[in-house]
Tab-separated table of C-alpha atoms in Angstrom:
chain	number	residue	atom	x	y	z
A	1105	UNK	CA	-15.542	4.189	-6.730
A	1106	UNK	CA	-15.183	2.464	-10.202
A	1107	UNK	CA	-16.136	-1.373	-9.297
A	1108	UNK	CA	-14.837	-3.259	-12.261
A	1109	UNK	CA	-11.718	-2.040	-12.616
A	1110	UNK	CA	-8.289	-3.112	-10.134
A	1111	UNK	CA	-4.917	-2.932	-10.589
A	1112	UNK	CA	-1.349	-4.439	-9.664
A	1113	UNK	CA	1.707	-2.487	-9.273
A	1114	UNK	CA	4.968	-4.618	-9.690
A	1115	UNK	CA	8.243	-4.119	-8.981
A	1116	UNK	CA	10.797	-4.300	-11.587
A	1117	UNK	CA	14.426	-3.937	-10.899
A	1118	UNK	CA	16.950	-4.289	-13.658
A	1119	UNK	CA	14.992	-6.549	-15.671
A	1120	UNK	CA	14.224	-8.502	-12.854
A	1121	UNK	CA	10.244	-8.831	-12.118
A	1122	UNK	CA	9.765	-9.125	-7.730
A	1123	UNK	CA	6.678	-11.205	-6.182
A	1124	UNK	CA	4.930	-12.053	-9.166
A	1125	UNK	CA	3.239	-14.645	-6.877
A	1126	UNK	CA	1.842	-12.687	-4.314
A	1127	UNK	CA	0.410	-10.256	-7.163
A	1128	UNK	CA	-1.084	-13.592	-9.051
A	1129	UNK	CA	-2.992	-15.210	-5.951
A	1130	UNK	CA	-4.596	-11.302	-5.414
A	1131	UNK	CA	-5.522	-11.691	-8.785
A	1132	UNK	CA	-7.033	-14.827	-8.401
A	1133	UNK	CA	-8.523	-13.788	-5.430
A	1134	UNK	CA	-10.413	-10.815	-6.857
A	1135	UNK	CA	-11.602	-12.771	-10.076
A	1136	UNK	CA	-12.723	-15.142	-7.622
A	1137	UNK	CA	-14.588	-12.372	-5.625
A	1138	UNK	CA	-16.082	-10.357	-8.664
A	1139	UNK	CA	-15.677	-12.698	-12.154
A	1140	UNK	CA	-15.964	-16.412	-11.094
A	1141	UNK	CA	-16.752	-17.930	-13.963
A	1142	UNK	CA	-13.847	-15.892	-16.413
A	1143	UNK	CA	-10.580	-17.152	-16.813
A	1144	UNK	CA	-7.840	-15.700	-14.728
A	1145	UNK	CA	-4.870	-13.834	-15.996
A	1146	UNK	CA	-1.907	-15.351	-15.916
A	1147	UNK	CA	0.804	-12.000	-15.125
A	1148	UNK	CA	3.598	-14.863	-16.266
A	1149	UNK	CA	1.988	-15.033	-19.041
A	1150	UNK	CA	1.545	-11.698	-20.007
A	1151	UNK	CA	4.834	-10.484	-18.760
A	1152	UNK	CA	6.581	-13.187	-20.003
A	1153	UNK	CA	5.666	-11.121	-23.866
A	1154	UNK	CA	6.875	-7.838	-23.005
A	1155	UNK	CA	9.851	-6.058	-23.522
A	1156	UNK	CA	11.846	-3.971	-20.067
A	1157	UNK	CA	13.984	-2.188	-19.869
A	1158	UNK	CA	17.513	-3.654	-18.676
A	1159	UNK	CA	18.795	-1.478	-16.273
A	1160	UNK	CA	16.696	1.073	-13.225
A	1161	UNK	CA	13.893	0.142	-11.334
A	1162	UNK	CA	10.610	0.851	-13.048
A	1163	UNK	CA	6.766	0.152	-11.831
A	1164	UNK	CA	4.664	-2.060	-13.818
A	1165	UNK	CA	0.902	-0.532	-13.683
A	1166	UNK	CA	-1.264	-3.573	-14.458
A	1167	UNK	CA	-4.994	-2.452	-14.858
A	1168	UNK	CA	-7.534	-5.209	-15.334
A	1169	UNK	CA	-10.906	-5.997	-15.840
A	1170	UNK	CA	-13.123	-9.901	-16.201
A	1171	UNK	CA	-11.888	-9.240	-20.183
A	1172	UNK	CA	-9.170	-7.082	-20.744
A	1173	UNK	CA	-6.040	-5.116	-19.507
A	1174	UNK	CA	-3.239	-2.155	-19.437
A	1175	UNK	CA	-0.040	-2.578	-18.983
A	1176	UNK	CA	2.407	0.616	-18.356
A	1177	UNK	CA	6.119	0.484	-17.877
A	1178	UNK	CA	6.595	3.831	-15.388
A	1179	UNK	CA	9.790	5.060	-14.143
A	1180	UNK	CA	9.726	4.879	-10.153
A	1181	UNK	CA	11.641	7.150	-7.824
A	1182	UNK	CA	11.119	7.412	-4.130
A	1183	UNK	CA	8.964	10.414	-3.005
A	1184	UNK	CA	10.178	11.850	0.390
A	1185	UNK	CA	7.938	12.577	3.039
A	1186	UNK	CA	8.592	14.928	5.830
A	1187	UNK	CA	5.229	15.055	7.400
A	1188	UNK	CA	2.565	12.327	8.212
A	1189	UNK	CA	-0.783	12.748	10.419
A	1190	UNK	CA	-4.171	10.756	11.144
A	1191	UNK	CA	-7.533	10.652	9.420
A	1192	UNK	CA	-10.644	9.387	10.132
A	1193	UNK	CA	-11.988	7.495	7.377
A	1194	UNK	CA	-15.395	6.202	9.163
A	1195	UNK	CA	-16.957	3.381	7.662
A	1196	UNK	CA	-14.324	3.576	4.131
A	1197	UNK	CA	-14.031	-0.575	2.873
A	1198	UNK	CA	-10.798	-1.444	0.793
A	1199	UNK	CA	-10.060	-4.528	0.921
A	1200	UNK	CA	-9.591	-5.510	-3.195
A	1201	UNK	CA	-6.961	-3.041	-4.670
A	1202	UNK	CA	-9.504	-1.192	-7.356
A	1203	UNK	CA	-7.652	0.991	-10.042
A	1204	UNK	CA	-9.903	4.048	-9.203
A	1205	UNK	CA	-8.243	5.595	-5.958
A	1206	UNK	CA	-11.143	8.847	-5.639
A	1207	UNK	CA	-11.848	9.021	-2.601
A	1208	UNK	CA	-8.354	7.494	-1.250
A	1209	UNK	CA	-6.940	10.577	-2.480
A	1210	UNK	CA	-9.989	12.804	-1.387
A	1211	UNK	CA	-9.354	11.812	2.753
A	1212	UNK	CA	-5.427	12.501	1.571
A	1213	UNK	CA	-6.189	15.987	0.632
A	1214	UNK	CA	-8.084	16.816	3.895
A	1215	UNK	CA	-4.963	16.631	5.408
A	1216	UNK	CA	-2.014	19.486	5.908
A	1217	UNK	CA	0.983	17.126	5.837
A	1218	UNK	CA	2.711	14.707	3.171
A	1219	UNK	CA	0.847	11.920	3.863
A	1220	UNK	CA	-1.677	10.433	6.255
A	1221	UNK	CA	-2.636	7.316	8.391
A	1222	UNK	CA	-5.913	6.452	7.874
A	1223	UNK	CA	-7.798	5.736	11.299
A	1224	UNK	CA	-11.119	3.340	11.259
A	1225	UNK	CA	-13.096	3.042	14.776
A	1226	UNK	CA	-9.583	3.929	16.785
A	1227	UNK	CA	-7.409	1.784	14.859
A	1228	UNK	CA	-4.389	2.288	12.698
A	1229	UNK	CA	-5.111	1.203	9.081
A	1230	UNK	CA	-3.119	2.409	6.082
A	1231	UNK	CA	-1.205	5.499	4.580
A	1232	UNK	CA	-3.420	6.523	1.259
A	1233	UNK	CA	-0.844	4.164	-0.899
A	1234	UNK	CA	1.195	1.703	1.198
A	1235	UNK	CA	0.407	-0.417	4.234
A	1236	UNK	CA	1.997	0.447	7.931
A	1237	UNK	CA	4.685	-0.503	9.945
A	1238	UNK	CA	5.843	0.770	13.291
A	1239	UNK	CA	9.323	0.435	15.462
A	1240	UNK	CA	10.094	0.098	19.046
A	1241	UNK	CA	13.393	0.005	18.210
A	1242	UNK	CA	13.792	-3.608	18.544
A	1243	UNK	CA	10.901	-4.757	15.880
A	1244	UNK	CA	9.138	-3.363	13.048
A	1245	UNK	CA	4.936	-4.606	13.794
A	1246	UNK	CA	2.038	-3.932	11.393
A	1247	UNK	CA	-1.447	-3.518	12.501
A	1248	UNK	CA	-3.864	-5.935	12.063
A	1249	UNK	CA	-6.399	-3.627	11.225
A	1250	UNK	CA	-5.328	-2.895	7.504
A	1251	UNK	CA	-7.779	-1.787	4.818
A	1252	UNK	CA	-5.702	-3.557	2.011
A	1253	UNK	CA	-3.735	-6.826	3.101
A	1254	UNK	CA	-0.727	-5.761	0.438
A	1255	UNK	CA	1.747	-8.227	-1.718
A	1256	UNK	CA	4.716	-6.463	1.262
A	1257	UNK	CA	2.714	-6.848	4.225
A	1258	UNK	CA	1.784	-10.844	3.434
A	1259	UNK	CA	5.189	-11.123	2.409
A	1260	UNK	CA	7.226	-9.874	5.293
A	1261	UNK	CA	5.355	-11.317	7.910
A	1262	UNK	CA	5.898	-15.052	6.197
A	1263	UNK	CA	9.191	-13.865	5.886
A	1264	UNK	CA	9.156	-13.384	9.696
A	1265	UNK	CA	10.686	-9.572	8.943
A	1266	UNK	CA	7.316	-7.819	10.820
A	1267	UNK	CA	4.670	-8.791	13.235
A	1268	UNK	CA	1.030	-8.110	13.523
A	1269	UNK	CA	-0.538	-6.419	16.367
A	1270	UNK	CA	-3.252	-4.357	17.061
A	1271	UNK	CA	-2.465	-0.497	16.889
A	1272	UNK	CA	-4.717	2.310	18.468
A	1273	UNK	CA	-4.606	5.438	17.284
A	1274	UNK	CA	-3.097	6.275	20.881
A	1275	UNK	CA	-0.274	3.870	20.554
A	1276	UNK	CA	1.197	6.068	17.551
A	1277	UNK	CA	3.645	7.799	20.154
A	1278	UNK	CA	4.867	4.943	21.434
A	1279	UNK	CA	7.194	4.224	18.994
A	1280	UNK	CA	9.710	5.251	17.840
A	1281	UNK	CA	9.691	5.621	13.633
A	1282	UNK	CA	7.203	4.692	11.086
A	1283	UNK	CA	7.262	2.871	7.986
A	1284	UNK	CA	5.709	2.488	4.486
A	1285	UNK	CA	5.692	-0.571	2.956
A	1286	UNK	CA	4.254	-1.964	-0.380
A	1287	UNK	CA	5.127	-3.792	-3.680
A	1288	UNK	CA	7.760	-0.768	-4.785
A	1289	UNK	CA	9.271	0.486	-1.071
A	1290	UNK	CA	10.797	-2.964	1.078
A	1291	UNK	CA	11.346	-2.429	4.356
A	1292	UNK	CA	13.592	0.531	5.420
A	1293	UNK	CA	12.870	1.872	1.983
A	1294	UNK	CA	10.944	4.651	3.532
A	1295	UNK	CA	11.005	5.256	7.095
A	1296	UNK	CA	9.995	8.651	9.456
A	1297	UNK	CA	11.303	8.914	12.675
A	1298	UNK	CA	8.292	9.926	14.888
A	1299	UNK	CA	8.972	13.596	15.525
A	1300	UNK	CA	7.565	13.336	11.702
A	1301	UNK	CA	4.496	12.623	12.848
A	1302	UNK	CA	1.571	15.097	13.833
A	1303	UNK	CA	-0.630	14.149	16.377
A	1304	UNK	CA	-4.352	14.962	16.019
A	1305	UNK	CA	-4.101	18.049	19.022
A	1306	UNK	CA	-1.249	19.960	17.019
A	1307	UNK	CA	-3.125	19.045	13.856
A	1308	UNK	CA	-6.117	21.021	14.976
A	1309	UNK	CA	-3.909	23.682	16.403
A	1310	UNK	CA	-2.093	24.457	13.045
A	1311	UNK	CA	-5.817	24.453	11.231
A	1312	UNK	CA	-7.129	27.098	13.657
């Protein structure tokens, strides 16, 4: 995986730029962690320069480095998913949001459904692009094992929106829909009830 490289995605919505905060301090924190003695970007800065579009929501694909960056202006639509299943991703560390996403999307592929939930020693992690969120019906809780602690995932639970719990692999079945959640999809944005879900036994029985 490409080590100097990382990225922000950031949500633009009729103009309107969403949580430029929470994408600055993961900034900071990852020129803290890699470049600490370059000056860190300022995205108010940068954005403050550019030119958006007025109306439609759009993703801005920040790519940085100690000494330079990218900056796209991307369309964004909603992909459906109709099918989600687990993964085993061993010893896999993500915790800085790196701009090269190889072997994300290599676990992703070893999958026969839409998308996947990455498991790490029993736990519930991630999907290969957005952080978790489960319902009983009653509340929407996040595990606490992420890989990536995502600009969504801080924000909702200071917002008070989602709780953190620990969540087993096991415990998938126990609820009742799931949810993916990061700086483009809010909560609700994109949601699969549970029958969605394919548990390890049929996955292995569909391979065979």
């Amino acid at each position: 995986m490409q080590r100097n490289k990382f990225i922000e995605t950031i949500k633009l919505l009729d103009s309107r730029i969403f949580h430029i905060e929470y994408h600055q301090e993961r900034i900071k924190k990852t020129f803290s962690h890699f470049f600490p003695s370059e000056k860190v970007f300022s995205l108010e800065n940068i954005l403050s320069k550019q030119g958006f579009p007025e109306k439609g929501k759009y993703k801005i694909r920040f790519v940085y480095s100690a000494y330079d960056y990218t900056l796209e202006v991307i369309p964004y639509q909603i992909t459906p998913i109709k099918s989600i299943s687990c993964i085993d991703v061993g010893d896999l560390e993500y915790s800085y949001k790196f701009s090269d996403r190889e072997q994300l999307n290599r676990l992703k592929k070893e999958a026969l459904t839409d998308e996947v939930i990455f498991i790490k020693k029993g736990m519930v992690t991630d999907s290969s692009y957005a952080n978790l969120v489960f319902s009983d019906g009653v509340k929407w809780y996040t595990p606490t094992s992420f890989l990536l602690n995502g600009t969504c995932r801080q924000r909702l639970l200071k917002e008070g929106k989602i709780e953190e719990r620990p969540i087993f692999e096991k415990d998938i079945p126990s609820f009742g829909y799931i949810g993916l959640i990061n700086a483009m999809l809010d909560l609700g944005e994109l949601t699969l009830p549970l029958n969605h879900y394919t548990s390890p036994s049929e996955a292995t029985t569909k391979s065979s």
